[in-house]
Coordinates of C-alpha atoms in Angstrom, one line a residue:
X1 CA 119.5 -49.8 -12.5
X2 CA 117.6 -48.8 -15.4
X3 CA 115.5 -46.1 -13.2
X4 CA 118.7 -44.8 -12.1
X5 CA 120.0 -43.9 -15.4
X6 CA 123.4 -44.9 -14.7
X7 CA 125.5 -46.0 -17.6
X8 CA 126.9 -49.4 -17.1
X9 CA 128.7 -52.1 -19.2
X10 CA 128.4 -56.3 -19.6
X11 CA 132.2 -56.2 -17.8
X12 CA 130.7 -53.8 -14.9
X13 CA 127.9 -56.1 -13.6
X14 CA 129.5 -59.4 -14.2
X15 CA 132.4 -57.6 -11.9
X16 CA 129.8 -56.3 -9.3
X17 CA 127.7 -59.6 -9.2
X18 CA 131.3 -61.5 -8.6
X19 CA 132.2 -59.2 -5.7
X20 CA 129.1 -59.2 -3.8
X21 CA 128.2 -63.1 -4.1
X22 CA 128.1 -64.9 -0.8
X23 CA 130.3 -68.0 -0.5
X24 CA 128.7 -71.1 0.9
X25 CA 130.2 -73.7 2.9
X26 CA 130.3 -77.7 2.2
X27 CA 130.4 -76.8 -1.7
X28 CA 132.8 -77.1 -4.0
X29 CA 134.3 -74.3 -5.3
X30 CA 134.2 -75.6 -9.0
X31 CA 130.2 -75.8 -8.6
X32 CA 129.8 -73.0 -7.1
X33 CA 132.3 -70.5 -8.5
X34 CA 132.3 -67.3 -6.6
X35 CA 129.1 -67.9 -5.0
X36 CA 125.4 -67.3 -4.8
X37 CA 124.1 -64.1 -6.5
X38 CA 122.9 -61.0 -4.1
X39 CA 121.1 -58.6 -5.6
X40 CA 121.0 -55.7 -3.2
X41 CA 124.3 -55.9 -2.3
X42 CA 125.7 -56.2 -6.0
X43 CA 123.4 -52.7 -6.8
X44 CA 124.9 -51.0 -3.8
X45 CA 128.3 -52.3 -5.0
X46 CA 127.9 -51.0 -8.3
X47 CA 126.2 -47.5 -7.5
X48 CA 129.3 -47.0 -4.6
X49 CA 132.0 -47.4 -7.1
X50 CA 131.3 -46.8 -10.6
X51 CA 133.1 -43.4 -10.5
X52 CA 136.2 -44.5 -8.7
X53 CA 138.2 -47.0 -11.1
X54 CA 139.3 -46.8 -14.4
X55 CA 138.9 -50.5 -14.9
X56 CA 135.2 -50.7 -13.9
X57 CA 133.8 -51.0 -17.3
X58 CA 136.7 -52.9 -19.0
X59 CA 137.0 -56.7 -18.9
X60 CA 140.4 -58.2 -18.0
X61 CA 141.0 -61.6 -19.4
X62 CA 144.0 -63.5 -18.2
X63 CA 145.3 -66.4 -19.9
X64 CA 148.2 -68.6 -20.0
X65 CA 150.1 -68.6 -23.6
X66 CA 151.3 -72.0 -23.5
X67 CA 148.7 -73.7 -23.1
X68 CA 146.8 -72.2 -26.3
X69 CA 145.2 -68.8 -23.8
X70 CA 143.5 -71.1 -21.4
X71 CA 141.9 -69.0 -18.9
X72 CA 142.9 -70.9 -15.7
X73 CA 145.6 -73.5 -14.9
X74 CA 144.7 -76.9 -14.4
X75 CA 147.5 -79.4 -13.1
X76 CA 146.5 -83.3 -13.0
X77 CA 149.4 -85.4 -14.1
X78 CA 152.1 -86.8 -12.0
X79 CA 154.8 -85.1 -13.3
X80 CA 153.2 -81.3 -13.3
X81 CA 152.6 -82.2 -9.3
X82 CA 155.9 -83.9 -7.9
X83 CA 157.5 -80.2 -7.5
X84 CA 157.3 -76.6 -8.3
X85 CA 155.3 -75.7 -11.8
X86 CA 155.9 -72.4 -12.9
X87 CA 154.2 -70.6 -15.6
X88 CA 153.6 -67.1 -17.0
X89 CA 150.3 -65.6 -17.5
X90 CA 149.0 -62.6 -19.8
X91 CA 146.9 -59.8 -18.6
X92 CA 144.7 -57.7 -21.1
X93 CA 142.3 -55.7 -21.0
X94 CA 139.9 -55.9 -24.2
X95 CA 138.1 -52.5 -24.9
X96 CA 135.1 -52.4 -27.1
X97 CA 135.6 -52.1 -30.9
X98 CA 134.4 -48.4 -31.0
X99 CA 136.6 -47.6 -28.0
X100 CA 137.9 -44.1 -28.3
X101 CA 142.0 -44.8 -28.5
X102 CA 142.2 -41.7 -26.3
X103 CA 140.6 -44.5 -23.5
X104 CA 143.3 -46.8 -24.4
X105 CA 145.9 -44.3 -23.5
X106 CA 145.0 -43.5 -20.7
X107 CA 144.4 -46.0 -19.5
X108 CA 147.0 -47.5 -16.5
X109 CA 146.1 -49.2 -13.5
X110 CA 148.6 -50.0 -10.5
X111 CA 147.1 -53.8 -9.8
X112 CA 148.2 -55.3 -6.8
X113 CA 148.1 -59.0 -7.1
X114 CA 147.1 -61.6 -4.7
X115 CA 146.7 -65.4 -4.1
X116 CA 144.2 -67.0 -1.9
X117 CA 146.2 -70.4 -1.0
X118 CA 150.2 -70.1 0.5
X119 CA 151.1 -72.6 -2.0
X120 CA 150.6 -70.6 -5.3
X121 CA 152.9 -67.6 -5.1
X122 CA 152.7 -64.1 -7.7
X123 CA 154.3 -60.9 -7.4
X124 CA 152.7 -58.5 -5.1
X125 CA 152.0 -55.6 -7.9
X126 CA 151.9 -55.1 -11.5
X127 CA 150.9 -52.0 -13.9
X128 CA 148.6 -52.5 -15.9
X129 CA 148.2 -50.9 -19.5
X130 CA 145.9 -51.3 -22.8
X131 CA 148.7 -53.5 -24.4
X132 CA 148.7 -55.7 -21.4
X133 CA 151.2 -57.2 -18.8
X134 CA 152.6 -60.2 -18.0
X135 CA 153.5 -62.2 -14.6
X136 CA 154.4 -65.5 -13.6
X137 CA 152.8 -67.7 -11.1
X138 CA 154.9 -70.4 -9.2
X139 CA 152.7 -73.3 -7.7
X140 CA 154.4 -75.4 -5.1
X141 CA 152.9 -78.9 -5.5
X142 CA 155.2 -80.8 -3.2
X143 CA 153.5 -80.0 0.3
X144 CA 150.0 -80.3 -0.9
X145 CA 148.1 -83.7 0.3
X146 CA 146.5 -86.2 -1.9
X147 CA 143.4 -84.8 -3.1
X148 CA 142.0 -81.7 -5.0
X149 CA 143.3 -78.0 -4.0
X150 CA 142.1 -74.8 -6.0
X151 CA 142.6 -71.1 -5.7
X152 CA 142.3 -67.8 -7.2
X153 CA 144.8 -65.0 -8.2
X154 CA 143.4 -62.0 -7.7
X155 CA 144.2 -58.9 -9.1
X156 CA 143.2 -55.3 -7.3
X157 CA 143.2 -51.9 -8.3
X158 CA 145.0 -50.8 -5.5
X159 CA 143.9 -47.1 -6.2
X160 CA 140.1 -48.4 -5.2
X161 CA 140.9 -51.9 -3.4
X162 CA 137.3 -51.7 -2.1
X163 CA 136.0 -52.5 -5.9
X164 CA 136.8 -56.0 -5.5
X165 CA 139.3 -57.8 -7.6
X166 CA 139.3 -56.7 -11.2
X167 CA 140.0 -60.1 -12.7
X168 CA 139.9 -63.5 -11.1
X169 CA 142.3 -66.4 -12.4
X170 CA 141.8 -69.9 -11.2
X171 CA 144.3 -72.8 -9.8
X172 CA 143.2 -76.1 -9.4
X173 CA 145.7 -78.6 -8.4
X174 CA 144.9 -82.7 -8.6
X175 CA 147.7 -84.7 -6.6
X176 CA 146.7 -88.1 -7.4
X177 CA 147.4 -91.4 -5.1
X178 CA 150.5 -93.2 -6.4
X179 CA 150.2 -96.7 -6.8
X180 CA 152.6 -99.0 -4.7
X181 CA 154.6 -100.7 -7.5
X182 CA 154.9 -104.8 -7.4
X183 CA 151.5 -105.7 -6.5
X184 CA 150.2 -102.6 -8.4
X185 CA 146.5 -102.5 -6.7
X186 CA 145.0 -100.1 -4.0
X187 CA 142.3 -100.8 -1.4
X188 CA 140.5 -97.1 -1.0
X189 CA 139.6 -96.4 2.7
X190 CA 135.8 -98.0 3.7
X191 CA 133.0 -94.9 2.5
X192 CA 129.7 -95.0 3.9
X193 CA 127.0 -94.0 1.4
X194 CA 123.6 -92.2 1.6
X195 CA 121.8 -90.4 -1.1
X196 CA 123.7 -88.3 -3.2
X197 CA 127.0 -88.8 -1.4
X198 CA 129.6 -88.7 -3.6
X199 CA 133.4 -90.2 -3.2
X200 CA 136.1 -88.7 -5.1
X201 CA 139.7 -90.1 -6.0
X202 CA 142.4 -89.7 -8.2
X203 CA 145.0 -92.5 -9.0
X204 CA 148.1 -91.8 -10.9
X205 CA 148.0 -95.1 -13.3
X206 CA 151.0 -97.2 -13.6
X207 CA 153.4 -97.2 -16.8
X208 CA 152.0 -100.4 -19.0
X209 CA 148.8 -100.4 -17.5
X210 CA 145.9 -101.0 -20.1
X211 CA 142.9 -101.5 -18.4
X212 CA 141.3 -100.8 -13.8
X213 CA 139.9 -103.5 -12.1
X214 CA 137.5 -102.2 -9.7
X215 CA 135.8 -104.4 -6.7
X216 CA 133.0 -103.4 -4.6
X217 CA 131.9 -104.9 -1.2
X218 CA 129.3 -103.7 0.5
X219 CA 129.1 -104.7 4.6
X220 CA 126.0 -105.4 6.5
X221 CA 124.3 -104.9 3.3
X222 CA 120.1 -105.2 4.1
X223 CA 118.1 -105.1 0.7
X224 CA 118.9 -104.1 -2.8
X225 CA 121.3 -100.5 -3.5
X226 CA 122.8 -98.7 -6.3
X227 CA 125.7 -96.9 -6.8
X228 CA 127.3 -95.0 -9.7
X229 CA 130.9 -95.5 -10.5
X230 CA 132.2 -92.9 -13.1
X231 CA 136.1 -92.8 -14.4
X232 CA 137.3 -90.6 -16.5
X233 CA 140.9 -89.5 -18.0
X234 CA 141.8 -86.3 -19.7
X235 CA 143.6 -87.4 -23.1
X236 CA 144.6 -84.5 -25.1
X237 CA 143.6 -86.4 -28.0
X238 CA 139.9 -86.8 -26.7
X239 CA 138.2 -83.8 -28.6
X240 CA 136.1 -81.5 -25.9
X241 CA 132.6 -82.3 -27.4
X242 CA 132.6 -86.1 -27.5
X243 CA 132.9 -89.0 -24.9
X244 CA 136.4 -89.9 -23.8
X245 CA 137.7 -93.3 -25.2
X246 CA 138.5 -94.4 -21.7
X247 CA 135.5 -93.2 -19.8
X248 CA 133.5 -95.4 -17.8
X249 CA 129.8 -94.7 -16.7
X250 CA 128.2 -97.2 -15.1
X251 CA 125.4 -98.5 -12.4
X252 CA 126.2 -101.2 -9.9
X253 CA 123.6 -102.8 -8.3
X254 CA 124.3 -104.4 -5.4
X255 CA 122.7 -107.6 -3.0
X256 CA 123.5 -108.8 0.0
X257 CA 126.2 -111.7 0.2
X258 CA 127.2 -110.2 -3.2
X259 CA 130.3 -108.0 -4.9
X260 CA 130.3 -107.0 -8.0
X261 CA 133.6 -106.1 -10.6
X262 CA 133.5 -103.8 -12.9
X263 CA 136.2 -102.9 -16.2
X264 CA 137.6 -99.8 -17.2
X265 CA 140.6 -99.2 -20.3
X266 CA 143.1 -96.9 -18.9
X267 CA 146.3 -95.3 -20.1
X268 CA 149.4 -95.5 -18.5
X269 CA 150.8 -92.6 -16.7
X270 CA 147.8 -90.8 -17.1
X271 CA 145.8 -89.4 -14.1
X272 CA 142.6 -91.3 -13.7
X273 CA 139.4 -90.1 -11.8
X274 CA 136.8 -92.3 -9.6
X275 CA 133.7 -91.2 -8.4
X276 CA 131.6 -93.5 -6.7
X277 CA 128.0 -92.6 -5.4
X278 CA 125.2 -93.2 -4.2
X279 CA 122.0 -93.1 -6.6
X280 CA 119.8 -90.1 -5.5
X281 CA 116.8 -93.0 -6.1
X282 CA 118.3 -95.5 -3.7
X283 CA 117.2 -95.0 -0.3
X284 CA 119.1 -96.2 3.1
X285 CA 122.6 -96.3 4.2
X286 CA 125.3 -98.6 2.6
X287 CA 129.1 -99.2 3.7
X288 CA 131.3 -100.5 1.2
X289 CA 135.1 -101.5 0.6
X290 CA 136.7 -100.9 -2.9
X291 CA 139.7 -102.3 -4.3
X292 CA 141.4 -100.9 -7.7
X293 CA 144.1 -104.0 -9.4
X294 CA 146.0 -102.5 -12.4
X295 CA 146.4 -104.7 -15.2
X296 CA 148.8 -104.6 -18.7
X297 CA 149.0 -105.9 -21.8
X298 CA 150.7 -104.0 -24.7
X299 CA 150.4 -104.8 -28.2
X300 CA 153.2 -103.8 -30.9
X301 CA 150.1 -102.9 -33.4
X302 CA 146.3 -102.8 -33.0
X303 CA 146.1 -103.1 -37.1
X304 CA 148.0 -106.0 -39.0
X305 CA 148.1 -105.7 -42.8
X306 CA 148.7 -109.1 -43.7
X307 CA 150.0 -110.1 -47.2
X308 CA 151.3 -112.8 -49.2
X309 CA 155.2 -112.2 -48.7
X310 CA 155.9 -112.8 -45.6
X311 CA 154.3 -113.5 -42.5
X312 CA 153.1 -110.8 -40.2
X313 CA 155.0 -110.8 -36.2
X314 CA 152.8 -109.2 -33.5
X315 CA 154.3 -108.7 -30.1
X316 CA 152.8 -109.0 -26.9
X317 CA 154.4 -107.8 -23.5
X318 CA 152.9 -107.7 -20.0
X319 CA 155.0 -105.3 -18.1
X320 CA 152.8 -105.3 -14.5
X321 CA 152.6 -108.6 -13.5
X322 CA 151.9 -112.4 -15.9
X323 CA 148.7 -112.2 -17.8
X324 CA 146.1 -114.8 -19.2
X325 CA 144.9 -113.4 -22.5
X326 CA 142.7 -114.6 -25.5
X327 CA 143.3 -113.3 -28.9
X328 CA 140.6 -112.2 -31.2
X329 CA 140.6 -110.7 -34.6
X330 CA 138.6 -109.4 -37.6
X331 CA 138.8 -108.8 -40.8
X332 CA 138.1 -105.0 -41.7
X333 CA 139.5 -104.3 -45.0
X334 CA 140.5 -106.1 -47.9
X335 CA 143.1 -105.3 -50.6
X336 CA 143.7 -106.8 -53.7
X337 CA 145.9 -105.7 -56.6
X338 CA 144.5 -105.7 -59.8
X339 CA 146.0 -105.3 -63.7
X340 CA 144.3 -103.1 -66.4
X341 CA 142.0 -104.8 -69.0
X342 CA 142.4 -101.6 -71.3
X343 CA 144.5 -99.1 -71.5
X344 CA 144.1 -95.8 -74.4
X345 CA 146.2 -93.5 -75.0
X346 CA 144.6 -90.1 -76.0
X347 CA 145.8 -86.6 -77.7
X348 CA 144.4 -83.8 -75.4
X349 CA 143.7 -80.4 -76.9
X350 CA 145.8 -79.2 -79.1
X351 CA 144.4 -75.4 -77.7
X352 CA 144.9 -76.2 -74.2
X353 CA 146.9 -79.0 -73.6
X354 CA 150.3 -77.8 -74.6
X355 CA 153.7 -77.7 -72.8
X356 CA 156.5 -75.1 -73.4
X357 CA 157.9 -75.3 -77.0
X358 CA 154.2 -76.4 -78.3
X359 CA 155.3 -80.0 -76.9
X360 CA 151.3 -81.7 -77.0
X361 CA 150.5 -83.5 -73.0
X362 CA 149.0 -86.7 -73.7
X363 CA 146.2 -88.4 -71.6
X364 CA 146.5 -92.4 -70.6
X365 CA 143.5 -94.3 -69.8
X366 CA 143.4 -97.4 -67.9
X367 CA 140.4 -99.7 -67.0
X368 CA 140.0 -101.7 -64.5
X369 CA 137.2 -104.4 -63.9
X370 CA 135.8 -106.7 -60.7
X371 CA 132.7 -108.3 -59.4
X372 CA 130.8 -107.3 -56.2
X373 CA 127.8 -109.0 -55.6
X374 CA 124.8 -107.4 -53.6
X375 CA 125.1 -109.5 -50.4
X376 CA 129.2 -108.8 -50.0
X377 CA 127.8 -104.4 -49.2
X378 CA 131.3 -103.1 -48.6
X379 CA 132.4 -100.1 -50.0
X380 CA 135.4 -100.2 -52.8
X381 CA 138.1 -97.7 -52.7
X382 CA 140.8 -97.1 -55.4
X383 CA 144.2 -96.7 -54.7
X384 CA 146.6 -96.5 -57.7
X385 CA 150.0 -96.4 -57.5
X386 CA 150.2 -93.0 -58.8
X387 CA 147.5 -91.0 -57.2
X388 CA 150.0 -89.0 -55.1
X389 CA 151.2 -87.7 -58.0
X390 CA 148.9 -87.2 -60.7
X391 CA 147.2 -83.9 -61.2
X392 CA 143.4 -84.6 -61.4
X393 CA 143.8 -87.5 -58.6
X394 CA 140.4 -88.2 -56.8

């Protein structure tokens, strides 16, 4: 490319290596994205049509504007899957900073639009300018089987269809097994294990549910195995760089005559992912059974700030089914109230310190004293009455 002398852009060989990757079959599409990389065929893609589209050095970035610009659209939950979801997306080109604005006008690009999967409908063309376009997508959830489902809208210049599609914007769809309400617990269908094979599921939790039960029996087991069982939920108030609070990791070693349970904390009505597999480590073949029970117990508050009033009521419900429970508690802070030993009251500076009509502001000192001793190491906070209000307030 450099031999060649051809200009090119970032936006130009991302779009060229996109085009020309080869799909490959029995992997997922969201670890593979759109392929393997070829590198002939990605040169002879960009030397056949860098000349023949307007858009082949801009980037396109679609997003969706209610859901802060997220670049694809990711439905998980019950209630985003029971029906159709429809939701408009943003189309924008984004020129370079020392674009010539003569670029921006002109530019205009008749985009035909298209979806790779009959259940995730968009118009069938668009223009496209420098200030952008918008569209809606409808995606009907209803007729899609339990499981995961993903596609790609595509958008073509339709001038040079040939180019490949000049922006890519994915679907994925989660339609999570419902859980049969009464006995509120699921058997998942018998998986046999080698290797590296990995079982997938999504369970839509019940309402009330608080923490998973999850069984494993292995059949016919011969020797000692190991399997991985990871659960995860997507809480929106889990930040993106740390551990979820209700995510499980964890190694199960299994023996024969043997069936080991293992505990996960869940949220109710929120979808919740198992993967179960195989240790890459673990040789041999295992079968196994694996029941999921779904219990509940909700607490009025998870902090109590007990004083001398009156006494403090904590309710406890168990809205899935009667529940044995053992209460524990500790102490994590400790307040008392204390009086001033000394308290001065001060004439600030006459220069400074003055109010409209030379009226003098006045400065009131209190003290406070308590003990600590060395061995207690807990960390004392003040909290006056008035530290909402006062100017200089820590």
């Amino acid at each position: 490319l450099l031999s060649s002398s051809r200009t090119w852009t970032p936006a130009s060989i991302r779009r060229v290596i996109q085009n020309s990757a080869r799909k490959v079959e029995g992997i997922e599409p969201w670890a593979l994205g759109p392929g393997l990389l070829q590198v002939d065929e990605a040169f002879q893609h960009f030397t056949s049509h860098q000349e023949q589209s307007i858009a082949f050095d801009v980037p396109v970035d679609v997003v969706v504007p209610a859901r802060d610009d997220a670049r694809g659209l990711y439905l998980r939950e019950l209630s985003e899957v029971s029906g159709v979801f429809a939701a408009n997306l943003f189309a924008c080109p984004k020129f370079h900073e020392e674009c010539d604005n003569r670029q921006k006008v002109a530019f205009e690009v008749n985009v035909s639009l298209k979806s790779t999967a009959s259940w995730c409908e968009v118009p069938s063309f668009m223009v496209l300018n420098a200030s952008g376009k918008g569209f809606e997508v409808r995606v009907e959830t209803s007729s899609l089987a339990v499981g995961a489902h993903f596609c790609e809208v595509l958008g073509f210049d339709s001038d040079c269809p040939s180019l490949g599609p000049i922006f890519r914007f994915p679907v994925t769809v989660i339609k999570p097994i419902t859980i049969p309400p009464g006995s509120f617990s699921l058997s998942l269908p018998a998986q046999r294990f080698l290797p590296g094979t990995i079982d997938r599921h999504f369970l839509s939790v019940p309402t009330g549910a608080t923490w998973a039960e999850f069984t494993v029996k292995p059949k016919e087991l011969e020797g000692n195995h190991m399997l991985v069982l990871h659960c995860l939920q997507v809480l929106p108030s889990s930040p993106v760089t740390s551990r979820n609070p209700t995510e499980l990791d964890k190694y199960l070693r299994l023996k024969p005559f043997s069936h080991v349970t293992e505990r996960v904390s869940v949220r109710g009505g929120v979808t919740l992912e198992v993967c179960l597999c195989k240790w890459w480590a673990s040789l041999g073949e295992i079968e196994v059974d694996i029941d999921v029970v779904f219990h509940g117990v909700e607490v009025s508050s998870e902090i109590l700030a007990i004083g001398s009033a009156e006494p403090v009521g904590l309710l406890l419900s168990a809205p899935l089914r009667s529940e044995s429970i053992s209460l524990s508690s500790k102490l994590t802070h400790l307040r008392k109230l204390l009086r001033p030993n000394k308290s001065t009251i001060n004439v600030r500076s006459p220069e400074r310190d003055l109010l409209p009509n030379s009226r003098q502001i006045y400065e009131m000192e209190l003290s406070y004293s308590f003990e600590q001793t060395e061995k207690e190491m807990v960390k004392v906070t003040p909290r006056a009455s008035m530290f909402e209000v006062l100017y200089d307030s820590p």
